[in-house]
Amino acid sequence: GAVVSQHPSRVICKSGTSVKIECRSLDFQATTMFWYRQFPKQSLMLMATSNEGSKATYEQGVEKDKFLINHASLTLSTLTVTSAHPEDSSFYICSAPPGPTNEKLFFGSGTQLSVL
Amino acid sequence: AQKITQTQPGMFVQEKEAVTLDCTYDTSDQSYGLFWYKQPSSGEMIFLIYQGSYDEQNATEGRYSLNFQKARKSTNLVISASQLGDSAMYFCAMREMDSSYKLIFGSGTRLLVRP
């Protein structure tokens, strides 16, 4: 079945540094990928929709300069948290649909970001 | 307005019994998909079951089934013969196919299966 690989699974960084998270579709092409953020004991909140070859679409309230998204190929989307601060500490998870009307969305395994 | 509402923050069920997790949704799209995902403590999102807005039959997948009531805009998940491994967070989600294709999640229900 379709698989989405996400790396790293866990990252600890100092305040002020930037962190890049990768999301790859392993056996299908994903023109669209979705990035979510999840705080402890809360739901997944959609941050942005990553579109291959064009700019990402950000949800209201999400800073596009803070969370840089690049979708340079049909199998790779990256989320870069720039100048991370402790309040950016969260679980970030990506998902990709194999097609626009496909029933399932496949999720990566998530990245736990801790900013000290 | 909330698009996906899960009113049960936490539920208990005795092992081997059935449990129903509630979910209501709000959309003006004619074509949409409804999903249930399980999230254990490891954080991974496990797809459980899907119901399309045009599907007339309630979806079933093994021990999981949906009670889909379109007029009421509800899609409740029924887990039969609960197992200890079913203890997890359960999220209801919706994709609006006419508009954005985004998958929007409800607030989740934490299920605890008692031995």
Short mmCIF file of C-alpha atoms in Angstrom, two decimals:
data_model
loop_
_atom_site.label_atom_id
_atom_site.label_comp_id
_atom_site.label_asym_id
_atom_site.label_seq_id
_atom_site.Cartn_x
_atom_site.Cartn_y
_atom_site.Cartn_z
CA GLY A 1 0.00 0.00 0.00
CA ALA A 2 0.92 3.64 -0.26
CA VAL A 3 3.45 4.81 2.31
CA VAL A 4 4.43 8.25 3.49
CA SER A 5 7.80 8.57 5.15
CA GLN A 6 8.49 11.46 7.53
CA HIS A 7 11.85 12.42 9.03
CA PRO A 8 13.10 13.08 11.58
CA SER A 9 10.81 11.43 14.11
CA ARG A 10 12.13 13.53 16.94
CA VAL A 11 14.24 16.67 17.08
CA ILE A 12 15.48 18.80 19.93
CA CYS A 13 16.93 22.17 19.08
CA LYS A 14 17.97 25.43 20.67
CA SER A 15 15.81 28.49 20.48
CA GLY A 16 16.58 30.53 17.37
CA THR A 17 17.64 27.68 15.15
CA SER A 18 15.75 26.39 12.12
CA VAL A 19 14.49 22.86 11.75
CA LYS A 20 13.58 21.07 8.53
CA ILE A 21 11.08 18.22 8.43
CA GLU A 22 10.77 16.02 5.34
CA CYS A 23 7.75 14.19 4.07
CA ARG A 24 8.13 11.70 1.20
CA SER A 25 5.60 9.64 -0.67
CA LEU A 26 7.40 6.36 -1.31
CA ASP A 27 5.37 4.59 -3.95
CA PHE A 28 3.05 7.20 -5.38
CA GLN A 29 3.20 10.74 -6.65
CA ALA A 30 1.67 13.40 -4.45
CA THR A 31 0.88 16.72 -6.09
CA THR A 32 -0.59 17.81 -2.78
CA MET A 33 0.52 17.22 0.79
CA PHE A 34 -0.99 18.49 4.01
CA TRP A 35 0.91 19.62 7.09
CA TYR A 36 -0.66 19.38 10.52
CA ARG A 37 0.33 20.45 13.98
CA GLN A 38 -0.84 18.75 17.15
CA PHE A 39 -0.39 20.03 20.69
CA PRO A 40 -0.57 17.51 23.56
CA LYS A 41 -4.05 16.11 24.11
CA GLN A 42 -5.44 18.17 21.25
CA SER A 43 -6.58 17.50 17.73
CA LEU A 44 -4.66 17.84 14.50
CA MET A 45 -4.80 21.38 13.20
CA LEU A 46 -4.21 21.90 9.50
CA MET A 47 -1.38 24.36 8.95
CA ALA A 48 -0.99 24.42 5.20
CA THR A 49 -1.51 22.62 1.93
CA SER A 50 1.67 21.98 0.01
CA ASN A 51 1.33 22.09 -3.77
CA GLU A 52 3.96 20.68 -6.10
CA GLY A 53 5.47 23.39 -8.25
CA SER A 54 3.58 26.26 -6.68
CA LYS A 55 3.23 28.14 -3.44
CA ALA A 56 1.74 26.51 -0.41
CA THR A 57 -1.67 27.55 0.82
CA TYR A 58 -1.62 28.48 4.50
CA GLU A 59 -4.51 28.30 6.91
CA GLN A 60 -5.64 31.43 8.68
CA GLY A 61 -3.37 32.36 11.55
CA VAL A 62 -0.36 30.37 10.34
CA GLU A 63 2.70 32.50 9.67
CA LYS A 64 4.07 31.65 6.24
CA ASP A 65 7.43 33.23 7.00
CA LYS A 66 7.70 31.15 10.14
CA PHE A 67 6.71 27.85 8.60
CA LEU A 68 8.32 27.58 5.18
CA ILE A 69 6.95 24.88 2.94
CA ASN A 70 8.64 23.63 -0.20
CA HIS A 71 7.19 21.00 -2.52
CA ALA A 72 9.91 20.73 -5.12
CA SER A 73 9.06 17.30 -6.50
CA LEU A 74 6.11 14.96 -6.77
CA THR A 75 7.40 12.87 -3.89
CA LEU A 76 8.87 15.36 -1.43
CA SER A 77 7.52 18.19 0.67
CA THR A 78 9.49 19.93 3.41
CA LEU A 79 8.42 22.06 6.34
CA THR A 80 11.03 24.36 7.82
CA VAL A 81 10.35 25.93 11.19
CA THR A 82 12.46 29.07 11.09
CA SER A 83 13.94 30.69 14.20
CA ALA A 84 12.20 28.18 16.40
CA HIS A 85 11.00 29.17 19.84
CA PRO A 86 9.72 27.06 22.73
CA GLU A 87 6.12 27.79 21.76
CA ASP A 88 6.80 26.03 18.43
CA SER A 89 7.34 22.80 20.32
CA SER A 90 4.70 20.44 19.02
CA PHE A 91 3.99 17.27 17.05
CA TYR A 92 4.08 17.91 13.31
CA ILE A 93 2.62 15.38 10.92
CA CYS A 94 2.19 15.30 7.16
CA SER A 95 -0.29 13.48 4.98
CA ALA A 96 -0.72 12.84 1.30
CA PRO A 97 -3.61 11.61 -0.78
CA PRO A 98 -2.69 9.24 -3.63
CA GLY A 99 -5.27 11.07 -5.72
CA PRO A 100 -7.77 13.94 -5.45
CA THR A 101 -10.74 11.73 -4.80
CA ASN A 102 -8.97 8.83 -3.18
CA GLU A 103 -10.62 7.69 -0.02
CA LYS A 104 -7.58 7.36 2.15
CA LEU A 105 -5.02 9.91 3.12
CA PHE A 106 -1.75 8.38 4.18
CA PHE A 107 0.06 9.91 7.10
CA GLY A 108 3.69 10.13 7.97
CA SER A 109 4.74 8.94 11.39
CA GLY A 110 5.08 12.48 12.72
CA THR A 111 7.88 14.63 14.11
CA GLN A 112 8.08 15.64 17.76
CA LEU A 113 9.80 19.02 17.91
CA SER A 114 11.15 20.26 21.22
CA VAL A 115 12.65 23.72 21.31
CA LEU A 116 14.77 24.50 24.35
CA ALA B 1 -18.51 27.23 13.16
CA GLN B 2 -17.10 23.81 13.91
CA LYS B 3 -17.12 21.58 10.88
CA ILE B 4 -16.52 18.37 12.82
CA THR B 5 -17.83 17.90 16.35
CA GLN B 6 -16.97 15.09 18.70
CA THR B 7 -18.82 15.65 21.95
CA GLN B 8 -17.24 12.84 23.96
CA PRO B 9 -13.77 13.80 25.22
CA GLY B 10 -13.41 10.42 26.91
CA MET B 11 -15.15 7.07 26.91
CA PHE B 12 -14.80 3.83 28.84
CA VAL B 13 -15.82 0.41 27.61
CA GLN B 14 -15.51 -3.04 29.06
CA GLU B 15 -13.38 -5.48 27.10
CA LYS B 16 -15.44 -7.53 24.61
CA GLU B 17 -18.31 -5.06 24.62
CA ALA B 18 -19.31 -2.67 21.84
CA VAL B 19 -18.87 1.10 22.00
CA THR B 20 -20.15 3.97 19.89
CA LEU B 21 -18.16 7.14 19.33
CA ASP B 22 -20.17 10.12 18.16
CA CYS B 23 -19.38 12.54 15.37
CA THR B 24 -21.43 15.23 13.67
CA TYR B 25 -20.34 17.38 10.76
CA ASP B 26 -21.32 20.53 8.95
CA THR B 27 -20.86 21.15 5.24
CA SER B 28 -22.66 22.66 2.30
CA ASP B 29 -20.79 20.47 -0.20
CA GLN B 30 -22.78 17.73 -1.88
CA SER B 31 -19.74 15.51 -2.23
CA TYR B 32 -17.67 14.80 0.85
CA GLY B 33 -15.88 11.99 2.59
CA LEU B 34 -15.97 11.06 6.26
CA PHE B 35 -13.08 9.29 7.94
CA TRP B 36 -12.19 7.80 11.26
CA TYR B 37 -8.59 7.54 12.42
CA LYS B 38 -7.08 5.94 15.49
CA GLN B 39 -4.07 7.53 17.16
CA PRO B 40 -2.29 5.42 19.77
CA SER B 41 0.21 6.96 22.18
CA SER B 42 2.96 6.52 19.56
CA GLY B 43 1.34 9.33 17.56
CA GLU B 44 0.84 7.53 14.27
CA MET B 45 -2.47 8.04 12.51
CA ILE B 46 -4.13 4.74 11.64
CA PHE B 47 -6.93 4.83 9.06
CA LEU B 48 -9.95 2.86 10.22
CA ILE B 49 -12.94 3.41 7.98
CA TYR B 50 -14.37 5.68 5.30
CA GLN B 51 -17.87 6.74 4.27
CA GLY B 52 -18.59 8.70 1.11
CA SER B 53 -21.51 11.09 1.05
CA TYR B 54 -23.11 9.19 -1.81
CA ASP B 55 -22.65 5.77 -0.23
CA GLU B 56 -26.06 4.39 0.65
CA GLN B 57 -24.80 1.52 2.74
CA ASN B 58 -23.12 2.03 6.08
CA ALA B 59 -19.41 1.29 5.80
CA THR B 60 -17.96 -1.68 7.65
CA GLU B 61 -14.34 -2.78 8.13
CA GLY B 62 -13.92 -5.78 10.39
CA ARG B 63 -14.89 -4.76 13.92
CA TYR B 64 -15.49 -1.16 12.81
CA SER B 65 -18.75 0.06 11.36
CA LEU B 66 -20.35 3.41 10.78
CA ASN B 67 -23.85 4.53 11.62
CA PHE B 68 -24.13 7.14 8.87
CA GLN B 69 -27.20 9.34 9.08
CA LYS B 70 -26.91 11.86 6.28
CA ALA B 71 -29.97 13.91 7.15
CA ARG B 72 -28.70 14.35 10.69
CA LYS B 73 -25.14 14.89 9.46
CA SER B 74 -23.76 12.31 11.81
CA THR B 75 -21.32 9.46 11.32
CA ASN B 76 -20.89 7.51 14.52
CA LEU B 77 -18.21 4.85 14.79
CA VAL B 78 -19.16 1.53 16.33
CA ILE B 79 -16.38 -0.71 17.59
CA SER B 80 -17.60 -4.20 18.36
CA ALA B 81 -15.95 -6.72 20.68
CA SER B 82 -13.57 -4.14 22.17
CA GLN B 83 -10.01 -5.20 22.81
CA LEU B 84 -7.42 -3.74 25.16
CA GLY B 85 -5.45 -2.61 22.12
CA ASP B 86 -8.34 -0.40 21.09
CA SER B 87 -7.43 2.07 23.85
CA ALA B 88 -6.38 5.20 21.95
CA MET B 89 -7.53 8.57 20.65
CA TYR B 90 -10.12 8.40 17.89
CA PHE B 91 -10.58 11.23 15.44
CA CYS B 92 -13.42 11.84 13.04
CA ALA B 93 -12.51 13.82 9.93
CA MET B 94 -14.05 15.18 6.76
CA ARG B 95 -12.88 16.06 3.25
CA GLU B 96 -15.08 18.39 1.28
CA MET B 97 -14.64 17.13 -2.28
CA ASP B 98 -16.43 20.01 -3.99
CA SER B 99 -14.14 22.61 -2.53
CA SER B 100 -10.80 22.16 -0.90
CA TYR B 101 -10.03 18.45 -0.46
CA LYS B 102 -8.57 19.41 2.91
CA LEU B 103 -8.99 16.87 5.69
CA ILE B 104 -10.38 18.57 8.78
CA PHE B 105 -10.39 16.79 12.14
CA GLY B 106 -12.69 16.80 15.12
CA SER B 107 -11.37 17.24 18.64
CA GLY B 108 -11.13 13.52 19.26
CA THR B 109 -12.39 11.00 21.79
CA ARG B 110 -10.08 9.13 24.12
CA LEU B 111 -11.25 5.54 24.49
CA LEU B 112 -10.13 3.39 27.39
CA VAL B 113 -10.91 -0.31 27.29
CA ARG B 114 -11.16 -1.89 30.73
CA PRO B 115 -10.13 -5.52 31.27
#
